[in-house]
């Protein structure tokens, strides 16, 4: 039985268009699923994947436990959507950035 945690299709809102993942230490695979169609993408050690558009919003993605062969560390970068940077919700966006800055 394969355990996967699928990251569901996201609704455009708080987070911007791009999702950037830096895969460190070991090779693995990112599994994409859309309407029971699966695509397995290799993530070599020290690789970078940038998801946007349909790849970000129309496909679910996961790293299957059986595809992790050694210790795995990844870093995920997100950006706020334009609405939270300079649009109607810019004040909220500023508060989010302020809170995140205090976590570092």
JSON list of N, CA, C and O in Angstrom, two decimals, residues 46-71:
[
{"chain": "A", "resi": 46, "resn": "UNK", "atom": "N", "xyz": [19.98, 17.99, -5.83]},
{"chain": "A", "resi": 46, "resn": "UNK", "atom": "CA", "xyz": [20.32, 19.38, -6.17]},
{"chain": "A", "resi": 46, "resn": "UNK", "atom": "C", "xyz": [19.57, 19.89, -7.39]},
{"chain": "A", "resi": 46, "resn": "UNK", "atom": "O", "xyz": [20.07, 20.72, -8.14]},
{"chain": "A", "resi": 47, "resn": "UNK", "atom": "N", "xyz": [18.35, 19.42, -7.59]},
{"chain": "A", "resi": 47, "resn": "UNK", "atom": "CA", "xyz": [17.55, 19.90, -8.72]},
{"chain": "A", "resi": 47, "resn": "UNK", "atom": "C", "xyz": [16.53, 20.94, -8.27]},
{"chain": "A", "resi": 47, "resn": "UNK", "atom": "O", "xyz": [16.22, 21.06, -7.08]},
{"chain": "A", "resi": 48, "resn": "UNK", "atom": "N", "xyz": [16.04, 21.68, -9.23]},
{"chain": "A", "resi": 48, "resn": "UNK", "atom": "CA", "xyz": [15.07, 22.74, -8.99]},
{"chain": "A", "resi": 48, "resn": "UNK", "atom": "C", "xyz": [13.89, 22.52, -9.93]},
{"chain": "A", "resi": 48, "resn": "UNK", "atom": "O", "xyz": [14.08, 22.25, -11.11]},
{"chain": "A", "resi": 49, "resn": "UNK", "atom": "N", "xyz": [12.69, 22.59, -9.38]},
{"chain": "A", "resi": 49, "resn": "UNK", "atom": "CA", "xyz": [11.49, 22.47, -10.20]},
{"chain": "A", "resi": 49, "resn": "UNK", "atom": "C", "xyz": [10.64, 23.72, -9.96]},
{"chain": "A", "resi": 49, "resn": "UNK", "atom": "O", "xyz": [10.50, 24.16, -8.82]},
{"chain": "A", "resi": 50, "resn": "UNK", "atom": "N", "xyz": [10.14, 24.29, -11.05]},
{"chain": "A", "resi": 50, "resn": "UNK", "atom": "CA", "xyz": [9.27, 25.47, -10.97]},
{"chain": "A", "resi": 50, "resn": "UNK", "atom": "C", "xyz": [7.92, 25.08, -11.55]},
{"chain": "A", "resi": 50, "resn": "UNK", "atom": "O", "xyz": [7.84, 24.64, -12.69]},
{"chain": "A", "resi": 51, "resn": "UNK", "atom": "N", "xyz": [6.89, 25.21, -10.73]},
{"chain": "A", "resi": 51, "resn": "UNK", "atom": "CA", "xyz": [5.54, 24.89, -11.19]},
{"chain": "A", "resi": 51, "resn": "UNK", "atom": "C", "xyz": [4.73, 26.17, -11.30]},
{"chain": "A", "resi": 51, "resn": "UNK", "atom": "O", "xyz": [4.78, 27.03, -10.41]},
{"chain": "A", "resi": 52, "resn": "UNK", "atom": "N", "xyz": [4.00, 26.29, -12.40]},
{"chain": "A", "resi": 52, "resn": "UNK", "atom": "CA", "xyz": [3.11, 27.43, -12.61]},
{"chain": "A", "resi": 52, "resn": "UNK", "atom": "C", "xyz": [2.02, 27.00, -13.59]},
{"chain": "A", "resi": 52, "resn": "UNK", "atom": "O", "xyz": [2.08, 25.91, -14.16]},
{"chain": "A", "resi": 53, "resn": "UNK", "atom": "N", "xyz": [1.03, 27.85, -13.76]},
{"chain": "A", "resi": 53, "resn": "UNK", "atom": "CA", "xyz": [-0.04, 27.55, -14.70]},
{"chain": "A", "resi": 53, "resn": "UNK", "atom": "C", "xyz": [-0.76, 26.25, -14.38]},
{"chain": "A", "resi": 53, "resn": "UNK", "atom": "O", "xyz": [-1.00, 25.92, -13.21]},
{"chain": "A", "resi": 54, "resn": "UNK", "atom": "N", "xyz": [-1.07, 25.47, -15.41]},
{"chain": "A", "resi": 54, "resn": "UNK", "atom": "CA", "xyz": [-1.79, 24.20, -15.22]},
{"chain": "A", "resi": 54, "resn": "UNK", "atom": "C", "xyz": [-1.02, 23.23, -14.33]},
{"chain": "A", "resi": 54, "resn": "UNK", "atom": "O", "xyz": [-1.62, 22.50, -13.54]},
{"chain": "A", "resi": 55, "resn": "UNK", "atom": "N", "xyz": [0.30, 23.20, -14.47]},
{"chain": "A", "resi": 55, "resn": "UNK", "atom": "CA", "xyz": [1.10, 22.29, -13.64]},
{"chain": "A", "resi": 55, "resn": "UNK", "atom": "C", "xyz": [0.96, 22.58, -12.16]},
{"chain": "A", "resi": 55, "resn": "UNK", "atom": "O", "xyz": [1.08, 21.69, -11.33]},
{"chain": "A", "resi": 56, "resn": "UNK", "atom": "N", "xyz": [0.67, 23.80, -11.83]},
{"chain": "A", "resi": 56, "resn": "UNK", "atom": "CA", "xyz": [0.50, 24.19, -10.43]},
{"chain": "A", "resi": 56, "resn": "UNK", "atom": "C", "xyz": [-0.95, 24.08, -9.98]},
{"chain": "A", "resi": 56, "resn": "UNK", "atom": "O", "xyz": [-1.22, 23.66, -8.87]},
{"chain": "A", "resi": 57, "resn": "UNK", "atom": "N", "xyz": [-1.88, 24.47, -10.85]},
{"chain": "A", "resi": 57, "resn": "UNK", "atom": "CA", "xyz": [-3.27, 24.59, -10.42]},
{"chain": "A", "resi": 57, "resn": "UNK", "atom": "C", "xyz": [-4.18, 23.44, -10.85]},
{"chain": "A", "resi": 57, "resn": "UNK", "atom": "O", "xyz": [-5.21, 23.22, -10.24]},
{"chain": "A", "resi": 58, "resn": "UNK", "atom": "N", "xyz": [-3.83, 22.72, -11.89]},
{"chain": "A", "resi": 58, "resn": "UNK", "atom": "CA", "xyz": [-4.72, 21.66, -12.39]},
{"chain": "A", "resi": 58, "resn": "UNK", "atom": "C", "xyz": [-4.25, 20.25, -12.05]},
{"chain": "A", "resi": 58, "resn": "UNK", "atom": "O", "xyz": [-5.01, 19.31, -12.21]},
{"chain": "A", "resi": 59, "resn": "UNK", "atom": "N", "xyz": [-3.02, 20.11, -11.62]},
{"chain": "A", "resi": 59, "resn": "UNK", "atom": "CA", "xyz": [-2.47, 18.80, -11.28]},
{"chain": "A", "resi": 59, "resn": "UNK", "atom": "C", "xyz": [-2.19, 18.74, -9.78]},
{"chain": "A", "resi": 59, "resn": "UNK", "atom": "O", "xyz": [-1.69, 19.69, -9.20]},
{"chain": "A", "resi": 60, "resn": "UNK", "atom": "N", "xyz": [-2.50, 17.60, -9.16]},
{"chain": "A", "resi": 60, "resn": "UNK", "atom": "CA", "xyz": [-2.07, 17.35, -7.79]},
{"chain": "A", "resi": 60, "resn": "UNK", "atom": "C", "xyz": [-0.63, 16.85, -7.86]},
{"chain": "A", "resi": 60, "resn": "UNK", "atom": "O", "xyz": [-0.22, 16.28, -8.88]},
{"chain": "A", "resi": 61, "resn": "UNK", "atom": "N", "xyz": [0.14, 17.03, -6.80]},
{"chain": "A", "resi": 61, "resn": "UNK", "atom": "CA", "xyz": [1.50, 16.53, -6.79]},
{"chain": "A", "resi": 61, "resn": "UNK", "atom": "C", "xyz": [1.85, 15.94, -5.43]},
{"chain": "A", "resi": 61, "resn": "UNK", "atom": "O", "xyz": [1.28, 16.32, -4.42]},
{"chain": "A", "resi": 62, "resn": "UNK", "atom": "N", "xyz": [2.77, 14.98, -5.46]},
{"chain": "A", "resi": 62, "resn": "UNK", "atom": "CA", "xyz": [3.17, 14.29, -4.23]},
{"chain": "A", "resi": 62, "resn": "UNK", "atom": "C", "xyz": [4.55, 13.67, -4.44]},
{"chain": "A", "resi": 62, "resn": "UNK", "atom": "O", "xyz": [4.97, 13.42, -5.56]},
{"chain": "A", "resi": 63, "resn": "UNK", "atom": "N", "xyz": [5.19, 13.40, -3.32]},
{"chain": "A", "resi": 63, "resn": "UNK", "atom": "CA", "xyz": [6.41, 12.58, -3.31]},
{"chain": "A", "resi": 63, "resn": "UNK", "atom": "C", "xyz": [6.01, 11.29, -2.59]},
{"chain": "A", "resi": 63, "resn": "UNK", "atom": "O", "xyz": [5.61, 11.31, -1.43]},
{"chain": "A", "resi": 64, "resn": "UNK", "atom": "N", "xyz": [6.08, 10.17, -3.31]},
{"chain": "A", "resi": 64, "resn": "UNK", "atom": "CA", "xyz": [5.70, 8.88, -2.72]},
{"chain": "A", "resi": 64, "resn": "UNK", "atom": "C", "xyz": [6.81, 8.39, -1.79]},
{"chain": "A", "resi": 64, "resn": "UNK", "atom": "O", "xyz": [8.00, 8.52, -2.11]},
{"chain": "A", "resi": 65, "resn": "UNK", "atom": "N", "xyz": [6.42, 7.86, -0.67]},
{"chain": "A", "resi": 65, "resn": "UNK", "atom": "CA", "xyz": [7.39, 7.38, 0.32]},
{"chain": "A", "resi": 65, "resn": "UNK", "atom": "C", "xyz": [8.37, 6.37, -0.28]},
{"chain": "A", "resi": 65, "resn": "UNK", "atom": "O", "xyz": [9.55, 6.39, 0.01]},
{"chain": "A", "resi": 66, "resn": "UNK", "atom": "N", "xyz": [7.89, 5.49, -1.14]},
{"chain": "A", "resi": 66, "resn": "UNK", "atom": "CA", "xyz": [8.78, 4.47, -1.72]},
{"chain": "A", "resi": 66, "resn": "UNK", "atom": "C", "xyz": [9.80, 5.06, -2.70]},
{"chain": "A", "resi": 66, "resn": "UNK", "atom": "O", "xyz": [10.76, 4.40, -3.06]},
{"chain": "A", "resi": 67, "resn": "UNK", "atom": "N", "xyz": [9.60, 6.30, -3.12]},
{"chain": "A", "resi": 67, "resn": "UNK", "atom": "CA", "xyz": [10.56, 6.97, -4.01]},
{"chain": "A", "resi": 67, "resn": "UNK", "atom": "C", "xyz": [11.65, 7.72, -3.26]},
{"chain": "A", "resi": 67, "resn": "UNK", "atom": "O", "xyz": [12.53, 8.31, -3.86]},
{"chain": "A", "resi": 68, "resn": "UNK", "atom": "N", "xyz": [11.59, 7.69, -1.94]},
{"chain": "A", "resi": 68, "resn": "UNK", "atom": "CA", "xyz": [12.63, 8.33, -1.12]},
{"chain": "A", "resi": 68, "resn": "UNK", "atom": "C", "xyz": [13.57, 7.23, -0.66]},
{"chain": "A", "resi": 68, "resn": "UNK", "atom": "O", "xyz": [13.21, 6.38, 0.13]},
{"chain": "A", "resi": 69, "resn": "UNK", "atom": "N", "xyz": [14.80, 7.26, -1.19]},
{"chain": "A", "resi": 69, "resn": "UNK", "atom": "CA", "xyz": [15.76, 6.19, -0.90]},
{"chain": "A", "resi": 69, "resn": "UNK", "atom": "C", "xyz": [16.75, 6.57, 0.19]},
{"chain": "A", "resi": 69, "resn": "UNK", "atom": "O", "xyz": [17.42, 5.70, 0.75]},
{"chain": "A", "resi": 70, "resn": "UNK", "atom": "N", "xyz": [16.87, 7.85, 0.49]},
{"chain": "A", "resi": 70, "resn": "UNK", "atom": "CA", "xyz": [17.81, 8.32, 1.50]},
{"chain": "A", "resi": 70, "resn": "UNK", "atom": "C", "xyz": [17.23, 9.60, 2.11]},
{"chain": "A", "resi": 70, "resn": "UNK", "atom": "O", "xyz": [16.16, 10.06, 1.70]},
{"chain": "A", "resi": 71, "resn": "UNK", "atom": "N", "xyz": [17.95, 10.15, 3.06]},
{"chain": "A", "resi": 71, "resn": "UNK", "atom": "CA", "xyz": [17.49, 11.38, 3.69]},
{"chain": "A", "resi": 71, "resn": "UNK", "atom": "C", "xyz": [17.20, 12.43, 2.63]},
{"chain": "A", "resi": 71, "resn": "UNK", "atom": "O", "xyz": [18.02, 12.66, 1.73]}
]
